[in-house]
Amino acid sequence: MDALFTSTGSLLAIMAITIALALFLQRFRGFKMLGPALLAIVISVILANLKVVPFSAEVYGVVAQYAIPLSIAMMLLSVDIKAMLKLSKKPIVSIALAGLTVSAVTVVAGIIFAPMIEEGWKVAGMFVGTYTGGSANLTAIGYGLGALPTTFAAANAADYVIGVPTLIAMFAFPRFASQSKWFQKVWPFSLSNEELEGKHGELDEDPFLQEKKWSITDIAWSFAIAFGITALASYLAGFMPESFQGAARILLITTIAIIVAQFGPVKKIKGNMDLGLYVALFFLTTIGYMVNIKAFVGSTLAIALFCFVVIILSLTVHALLCRLLKIEYQYVVIGIIASIADGSTSALVAASANWKNLVSLAIVLGVIGMVMGNYLGFGVAYLIKYIIGG
């Protein structure tokens, strides 16, 4: 049976409707927990397997070629290195340890699990990316490594099954920590109430996925700069060995975007993160469209177990190291969440715990994690490939 819609115009329309629906559903608590990225994939998988859209189409490749590089460039235009340098050392150490422990644990676990999983070394790199800087890194690394659609979908599904309960626990943890005498005895390092109080920082002027004052000029410049960065990075990547060009392209986009983001006029552009996510969602819908559930289910269990081992061991090692370094637990919590999810989610945890003075810090930590994620993810992926001979 042929799909109901097959023309390029109709498929683009369905992609846009799917994205709009995924973003609209974020106003409801249950769907907000899933996040727009996973919702877009799930809706797309359902549409494809109900034969509403085809499993393959030429337009999917066109979207994949441009959406992810463009979205990465847009998101990284929000990086402010000066703001990062003003941070105290302890939160920086916390987020850095998060990335390093995830990388080390994934290398060890990847040597065991990667041979059991199709494209296992690519999955390892994707997990390092997502647990260092969020799901945007998972998508970027998977794209750069040329991962199959089923690999994308299985990695996202495993991340949801294992990652969401971890986030729920992190939301509950501040209350437990503040009331548990046992925890306070085991981890006596804490910020005072005075240090936790304060006004939200300037970064709240451009809140992620929330209402804001936004001009068409901001949107135009964001697209123009991102296209320019993508074109330059693609040209430079062409000089690399063919087998490394995909990864090189993403790494060059990351580096160039961070440099461009430091110029004053670029810092004034609002909505880069929102636009970047919107563009990335087009790519994620095509991933969902290309997933045949019958072929997908069998590959998920091993990836989920791999994901579980990475999260549990990474959290354990990270916590032990932070405890040895006497880092206040509030910094550790927002660092972990900034790594597992993103800065906005970490800021939400800080706000819900009434750690008002840490809200802007949480957002900055999320940006640092996102920057680290691409470099560490590709590094770990190729290291595991070299070790196991993938």
Short mmCIF file of C-alpha atoms in Angstrom, two decimals:
data_model
loop_
_atom_site.label_atom_id
_atom_site.label_comp_id
_atom_site.label_asym_id
_atom_site.label_seq_id
_atom_site.Cartn_x
_atom_site.Cartn_y
_atom_site.Cartn_z
CA MET A 1 0.00 0.00 0.00
CA ASP A 2 1.38 3.40 -1.03
CA ALA A 3 1.46 6.30 1.42
CA LEU A 4 -1.44 8.75 1.41
CA PHE A 5 0.83 11.76 0.82
CA THR A 6 3.96 11.56 -1.35
CA SER A 7 4.51 14.93 -3.04
CA THR A 8 7.23 17.24 -1.75
CA GLY A 9 4.75 20.03 -1.01
CA SER A 10 2.43 17.81 1.02
CA LEU A 11 5.31 16.23 2.96
CA LEU A 12 6.73 19.65 3.90
CA ALA A 13 3.26 20.72 5.03
CA ILE A 14 2.91 17.63 7.23
CA MET A 15 6.38 18.25 8.70
CA ALA A 16 5.41 21.82 9.60
CA ILE A 17 2.09 20.68 11.12
CA THR A 18 3.86 17.97 13.12
CA ILE A 19 6.33 20.51 14.53
CA ALA A 20 3.58 22.98 15.35
CA LEU A 21 1.65 20.26 17.18
CA ALA A 22 4.73 19.12 19.13
CA LEU A 23 5.38 22.70 20.26
CA PHE A 24 1.72 23.38 21.03
CA LEU A 25 1.52 20.31 23.27
CA GLN A 26 4.34 21.71 25.44
CA ARG A 27 1.74 23.75 27.31
CA PHE A 28 0.44 20.52 28.87
CA ARG A 29 2.45 19.03 31.75
CA GLY A 30 2.55 15.41 30.57
CA PHE A 31 3.65 16.31 27.05
CA LYS A 32 6.12 18.89 28.35
CA MET A 33 7.93 16.07 30.14
CA LEU A 34 8.46 14.38 26.76
CA GLY A 35 9.85 17.52 25.17
CA PRO A 36 9.19 18.76 21.60
CA ALA A 37 11.99 16.70 20.03
CA LEU A 38 10.74 13.31 21.19
CA LEU A 39 7.12 14.28 20.51
CA ALA A 40 7.97 15.22 16.93
CA ILE A 41 9.70 11.87 16.41
CA VAL A 42 6.84 9.86 17.96
CA ILE A 43 4.17 11.62 15.90
CA SER A 44 6.26 11.12 12.76
CA VAL A 45 6.80 7.41 13.44
CA ILE A 46 3.04 6.95 13.85
CA LEU A 47 2.28 8.79 10.62
CA ALA A 48 4.79 6.72 8.66
CA ASN A 49 3.66 3.36 10.02
CA LEU A 50 0.02 4.27 9.37
CA LYS A 51 1.05 4.90 5.73
CA VAL A 52 0.16 8.58 5.91
CA VAL A 53 3.68 9.44 4.69
CA PRO A 54 6.29 7.22 2.99
CA PHE A 55 9.31 5.69 4.74
CA SER A 56 11.60 7.33 2.19
CA ALA A 57 11.41 10.41 -0.04
CA GLU A 58 13.91 12.70 -1.75
CA VAL A 59 12.88 15.67 0.39
CA TYR A 60 14.01 13.85 3.56
CA GLY A 61 17.60 13.89 2.35
CA VAL A 62 17.42 17.59 1.45
CA VAL A 63 16.09 18.47 4.91
CA ALA A 64 18.76 16.33 6.60
CA GLN A 65 21.55 18.01 4.63
CA TYR A 66 20.69 21.54 5.76
CA ALA A 67 18.55 21.45 8.93
CA ILE A 68 21.04 20.14 11.49
CA PRO A 69 24.08 22.26 10.47
CA LEU A 70 21.85 25.33 10.35
CA SER A 71 20.25 24.62 13.74
CA ILE A 72 23.63 24.06 15.44
CA ALA A 73 24.94 27.37 14.11
CA MET A 74 21.83 29.19 15.33
CA MET A 75 21.89 27.70 18.83
CA LEU A 76 25.58 28.42 19.35
CA LEU A 77 25.10 32.09 18.49
CA SER A 78 23.90 32.37 22.10
CA VAL A 79 27.31 31.43 23.55
CA ASP A 80 28.84 34.26 25.59
CA ILE A 81 32.40 33.39 26.59
CA LYS A 82 32.78 36.54 28.71
CA ALA A 83 29.79 35.50 30.81
CA MET A 84 31.29 32.04 31.23
CA LEU A 85 34.62 33.46 32.41
CA LYS A 86 32.84 35.39 35.16
CA LEU A 87 31.57 32.18 36.76
CA SER A 88 33.15 30.86 39.92
CA LYS A 89 35.35 27.82 39.52
CA LYS A 90 33.11 25.28 41.27
CA PRO A 91 30.16 25.24 38.82
CA ILE A 92 32.65 25.14 35.93
CA VAL A 93 34.38 22.17 37.56
CA SER A 94 31.00 20.47 38.05
CA ILE A 95 29.97 20.72 34.39
CA ALA A 96 33.47 19.80 33.20
CA LEU A 97 33.50 16.70 35.41
CA ALA A 98 30.07 15.77 34.04
CA GLY A 99 31.42 15.72 30.50
CA LEU A 100 34.61 13.90 31.41
CA THR A 101 32.91 11.22 33.52
CA VAL A 102 30.29 10.55 30.82
CA SER A 103 33.07 10.23 28.26
CA ALA A 104 35.17 7.88 30.39
CA VAL A 105 32.22 5.69 31.40
CA THR A 106 30.94 5.54 27.81
CA VAL A 107 34.32 4.44 26.50
CA VAL A 108 34.42 1.55 28.99
CA ALA A 109 30.75 0.61 28.51
CA GLY A 110 31.01 1.13 24.76
CA ILE A 111 33.78 -1.46 24.44
CA ILE A 112 31.29 -3.96 25.92
CA PHE A 113 28.00 -2.86 24.33
CA ALA A 114 28.99 -1.32 21.00
CA PRO A 115 29.79 -4.66 19.30
CA MET A 116 26.28 -5.89 20.24
CA ILE A 117 24.52 -2.90 18.67
CA GLU A 118 24.27 -1.87 15.04
CA GLU A 119 26.33 1.31 14.70
CA GLY A 120 27.18 0.93 18.38
CA TRP A 121 30.20 3.25 18.23
CA LYS A 122 27.97 5.96 16.78
CA VAL A 123 25.41 5.43 19.55
CA ALA A 124 28.21 5.82 22.10
CA GLY A 125 29.16 9.20 20.66
CA MET A 126 25.51 10.26 20.58
CA PHE A 127 25.07 9.36 24.27
CA VAL A 128 28.17 11.33 25.24
CA GLY A 129 26.76 14.31 23.34
CA THR A 130 23.30 14.17 24.89
CA TYR A 131 24.57 13.61 28.46
CA THR A 132 27.05 16.43 28.18
CA GLY A 133 24.92 19.07 26.50
CA GLY A 134 21.43 17.78 25.72
CA SER A 135 19.47 16.22 22.86
CA ALA A 136 20.67 18.80 20.32
CA ASN A 137 24.13 17.25 20.61
CA LEU A 138 22.77 13.73 20.14
CA THR A 139 21.19 14.84 16.87
CA ALA A 140 24.26 16.75 15.70
CA ILE A 141 26.67 13.91 16.41
CA GLY A 142 24.41 11.28 14.87
CA TYR A 143 24.10 13.42 11.74
CA GLY A 144 27.83 14.06 11.59
CA LEU A 145 28.55 10.33 11.89
CA GLY A 146 25.93 9.40 9.30
CA ALA A 147 23.80 7.30 11.69
CA LEU A 148 20.84 5.37 10.27
CA PRO A 149 17.30 6.60 11.01
CA THR A 150 16.64 3.51 13.15
CA THR A 151 19.75 4.33 15.19
CA PHE A 152 18.51 7.88 15.76
CA ALA A 153 15.09 6.68 16.83
CA ALA A 154 16.41 3.90 19.11
CA ALA A 155 18.90 6.25 20.79
CA ASN A 156 16.19 8.87 21.37
CA ALA A 157 13.80 6.24 22.73
CA ALA A 158 16.43 4.86 25.12
CA ASP A 159 17.31 8.39 26.21
CA TYR A 160 13.64 8.99 27.04
CA VAL A 161 13.04 5.70 28.86
CA ILE A 162 16.15 6.08 31.03
CA GLY A 163 16.72 9.82 31.01
CA VAL A 164 13.24 11.10 31.95
CA PRO A 165 13.02 9.19 35.28
CA THR A 166 16.49 10.57 36.07
CA LEU A 167 15.25 14.11 35.44
CA ILE A 168 12.18 13.52 37.60
CA ALA A 169 14.48 12.40 40.41
CA MET A 170 16.57 15.54 39.94
CA PHE A 171 13.48 17.74 40.25
CA ALA A 172 12.65 16.04 43.55
CA PHE A 173 16.23 16.02 44.86
CA PRO A 174 16.53 19.65 46.14
CA ARG A 175 13.67 19.14 48.59
CA PHE A 176 15.14 15.81 49.75
CA ALA A 177 18.58 17.34 50.20
CA SER A 178 17.29 20.29 52.21
CA GLN A 179 15.31 18.06 54.60
CA SER A 180 17.49 14.96 54.91
CA LYS A 181 19.84 15.04 57.91
CA TRP A 182 21.55 11.94 56.51
CA PHE A 183 22.37 13.68 53.23
CA GLN A 184 23.53 16.83 55.00
CA LYS A 185 25.88 14.70 57.08
CA VAL A 186 27.22 12.85 54.02
CA TRP A 187 27.41 16.02 51.91
CA PRO A 188 27.89 18.98 54.28
CA PHE A 189 28.82 21.41 51.51
CA SER A 190 25.92 23.72 50.67
CA LEU A 191 25.31 27.31 49.61
CA SER A 192 23.72 29.56 52.21
CA ASN A 193 20.21 30.94 51.81
CA GLU A 194 21.73 34.36 51.16
CA GLU A 195 23.86 32.95 48.32
CA LEU A 196 20.84 31.26 46.79
CA GLU A 197 18.65 34.36 46.85
CA GLY A 198 18.75 37.09 44.24
CA LYS A 199 17.21 38.31 41.03
CA HIS A 200 17.22 36.49 37.74
CA GLY A 201 20.13 37.49 35.54
CA GLU A 202 20.13 39.18 32.19
CA LEU A 203 19.88 35.88 30.36
CA ASP A 204 16.19 35.76 31.35
CA GLU A 205 15.54 38.49 28.77
CA ASP A 206 15.61 35.77 26.10
CA PRO A 207 13.96 32.76 27.78
CA PHE A 208 14.05 29.52 25.79
CA LEU A 209 10.68 28.45 24.30
CA GLN A 210 8.79 31.20 26.12
CA GLU A 211 7.06 34.40 25.03
CA LYS A 212 9.45 37.24 24.23
CA LYS A 213 9.78 40.50 22.31
CA TRP A 214 11.12 39.40 18.98
CA SER A 215 11.57 41.23 15.66
CA ILE A 216 11.70 39.99 12.08
CA THR A 217 15.18 41.54 11.94
CA ASP A 218 16.38 39.13 14.64
CA ILE A 219 15.03 36.20 12.65
CA ALA A 220 16.55 37.46 9.39
CA TRP A 221 20.02 37.97 10.88
CA SER A 222 19.93 34.65 12.70
CA PHE A 223 19.23 32.81 9.45
CA ALA A 224 21.74 34.88 7.47
CA ILE A 225 24.60 34.32 9.91
CA ALA A 226 23.79 30.62 10.36
CA PHE A 227 23.70 30.03 6.59
CA GLY A 228 27.01 31.85 6.21
CA ILE A 229 28.66 29.78 8.96
CA THR A 230 27.30 26.56 7.47
CA ALA A 231 28.55 27.44 3.99
CA LEU A 232 32.05 28.32 5.25
CA ALA A 233 32.29 25.19 7.41
CA SER A 234 31.08 22.99 4.56
CA TYR A 235 33.72 24.47 2.24
CA LEU A 236 36.53 23.93 4.76
CA ALA A 237 35.33 20.39 5.57
CA GLY A 238 35.77 19.55 1.90
CA PHE A 239 39.52 19.56 2.42
CA MET A 240 39.27 16.78 5.03
CA PRO A 241 39.38 13.02 4.30
CA GLU A 242 36.01 11.90 2.96
CA SER A 243 35.36 9.55 5.88
CA PHE A 244 35.74 12.45 8.33
CA GLN A 245 33.99 15.22 6.41
CA GLY A 246 30.62 14.86 8.17
CA ALA A 247 32.14 15.11 11.64
CA ALA A 248 34.54 17.87 10.53
CA ARG A 249 31.64 19.92 9.19
CA ILE A 250 29.81 19.83 12.54
CA LEU A 251 32.97 20.60 14.54
CA LEU A 252 33.84 23.51 12.25
CA ILE A 253 30.30 24.89 12.54
CA THR A 254 30.58 24.63 16.33
CA THR A 255 33.93 26.45 16.41
CA ILE A 256 33.06 29.18 13.91
CA ALA A 257 29.67 29.86 15.52
CA ILE A 258 31.25 30.28 18.96
CA ILE A 259 33.75 32.79 17.53
CA VAL A 260 31.06 34.76 15.68
CA ALA A 261 28.83 34.78 18.79
CA GLN A 262 31.38 36.93 20.66
CA PHE A 263 30.77 40.01 18.47
CA GLY A 264 28.58 42.67 20.07
CA PRO A 265 25.89 42.96 17.37
CA VAL A 266 25.46 39.16 17.30
CA LYS A 267 24.94 39.07 21.08
CA LYS A 268 21.96 41.38 20.69
CA ILE A 269 20.09 38.96 18.40
CA LYS A 270 17.26 37.26 20.29
CA GLY A 271 15.65 33.88 19.73
CA ASN A 272 18.62 31.96 18.34
CA MET A 273 17.95 28.94 20.56
CA ASP A 274 14.26 28.86 19.63
CA LEU A 275 14.94 29.14 15.90
CA GLY A 276 17.66 26.52 16.12
CA LEU A 277 15.29 24.06 17.77
CA TYR A 278 12.56 24.78 15.21
CA VAL A 279 14.90 24.04 12.30
CA ALA A 280 16.23 20.90 14.01
CA LEU A 281 12.68 19.59 14.45
CA PHE A 282 12.30 19.37 10.67
CA PHE A 283 15.19 16.92 10.61
CA LEU A 284 13.74 14.92 13.52
CA THR A 285 10.42 14.52 11.72
CA THR A 286 12.24 12.93 8.77
CA ILE A 287 13.95 10.56 11.21
CA GLY A 288 10.53 9.48 12.48
CA TYR A 289 9.20 9.04 8.95
CA MET A 290 12.01 6.62 8.08
CA VAL A 291 11.45 4.29 11.06
CA ASN A 292 9.71 1.00 10.37
CA ILE A 293 8.49 -0.15 13.80
CA LYS A 294 8.87 -3.85 12.94
CA ALA A 295 12.58 -3.40 12.30
CA PHE A 296 13.02 -0.86 15.10
CA VAL A 297 11.75 -2.74 18.18
CA GLY A 298 14.38 -5.48 18.17
CA SER A 299 17.30 -3.03 18.27
CA THR A 300 16.04 -0.94 21.21
CA LEU A 301 16.65 -3.21 24.24
CA ALA A 302 20.45 -3.38 23.97
CA ILE A 303 20.66 0.38 23.40
CA ALA A 304 18.42 1.03 26.43
CA LEU A 305 20.66 -1.15 28.61
CA PHE A 306 23.72 0.67 27.28
CA CYS A 307 22.04 4.00 28.10
CA PHE A 308 21.14 2.81 31.62
CA VAL A 309 24.74 1.81 32.38
CA VAL A 310 26.09 5.11 31.05
CA ILE A 311 23.70 7.26 33.12
CA ILE A 312 23.96 5.35 36.40
CA LEU A 313 27.75 4.97 36.38
CA SER A 314 28.31 8.54 35.15
CA LEU A 315 26.12 10.02 37.88
CA THR A 316 27.81 7.90 40.52
CA VAL A 317 31.36 8.76 39.48
CA HIS A 318 30.47 12.43 38.97
CA ALA A 319 28.91 12.68 42.43
CA LEU A 320 31.89 11.00 44.10
CA LEU A 321 34.37 13.32 42.41
CA CYS A 322 32.35 16.43 43.28
CA ARG A 323 32.08 15.25 46.90
CA LEU A 324 35.84 14.74 47.10
CA LEU A 325 36.36 18.26 45.72
CA LYS A 326 33.88 19.67 48.29
CA ILE A 327 31.62 21.25 45.68
CA GLU A 328 28.29 22.54 47.02
CA TYR A 329 25.51 20.15 46.07
CA GLN A 330 23.43 22.89 44.42
CA TYR A 331 26.17 23.38 41.83
CA VAL A 332 26.33 19.63 41.31
CA VAL A 333 22.57 19.31 40.75
CA ILE A 334 22.28 22.13 38.20
CA GLY A 335 25.44 20.86 36.50
CA ILE A 336 24.02 17.36 36.14
CA ILE A 337 20.71 18.60 34.75
CA ALA A 338 22.41 21.06 32.40
CA SER A 339 24.34 18.05 31.06
CA ILE A 340 21.51 15.50 30.87
CA ALA A 341 18.88 17.90 29.57
CA ASP A 342 19.82 21.52 28.85
CA GLY A 343 20.29 24.89 30.50
CA SER A 344 16.62 25.86 30.45
CA THR A 345 15.60 22.65 32.25
CA SER A 346 18.39 23.17 34.77
CA ALA A 347 17.16 26.73 35.30
CA LEU A 348 13.64 25.39 35.86
CA VAL A 349 14.91 23.06 38.59
CA ALA A 350 16.79 25.94 40.19
CA ALA A 351 13.70 28.15 40.09
CA SER A 352 11.41 25.44 41.48
CA ALA A 353 13.85 24.90 44.35
CA ASN A 354 13.87 28.67 44.99
CA TRP A 355 17.57 28.87 44.11
CA LYS A 356 16.92 32.19 42.41
CA ASN A 357 20.54 33.23 42.17
CA LEU A 358 21.42 30.08 40.24
CA VAL A 359 18.86 30.40 37.45
CA SER A 360 21.07 32.33 35.03
CA LEU A 361 24.07 30.23 36.06
CA ALA A 362 22.15 27.09 35.11
CA ILE A 363 21.48 28.46 31.62
CA VAL A 364 25.16 29.31 31.10
CA LEU A 365 26.18 25.83 32.28
CA GLY A 366 23.81 24.37 29.70
CA VAL A 367 25.53 26.35 26.95
CA ILE A 368 28.95 25.17 28.16
CA GLY A 369 27.71 21.58 28.11
CA MET A 370 26.35 21.98 24.59
CA VAL A 371 29.72 23.29 23.37
CA MET A 372 31.64 20.47 25.08
CA GLY A 373 29.22 17.81 23.87
CA ASN A 374 30.08 17.95 20.18
CA TYR A 375 33.83 17.71 20.71
CA LEU A 376 33.63 14.96 23.34
CA GLY A 377 30.96 13.01 21.46
CA PHE A 378 32.90 12.77 18.23
CA GLY A 379 36.11 12.02 20.12
CA VAL A 380 34.59 9.13 22.07
CA ALA A 381 32.83 7.74 18.98
CA TYR A 382 36.03 7.51 16.95
CA LEU A 383 38.00 6.20 19.92
CA ILE A 384 35.55 3.32 20.42
CA LYS A 385 35.50 2.66 16.67
CA TYR A 386 39.29 2.39 16.76
CA ILE A 387 39.27 0.07 19.80
CA ILE A 388 36.57 -2.34 18.58
CA GLY A 389 37.41 -2.02 14.90
CA GLY A 390 33.90 -0.89 13.93
#
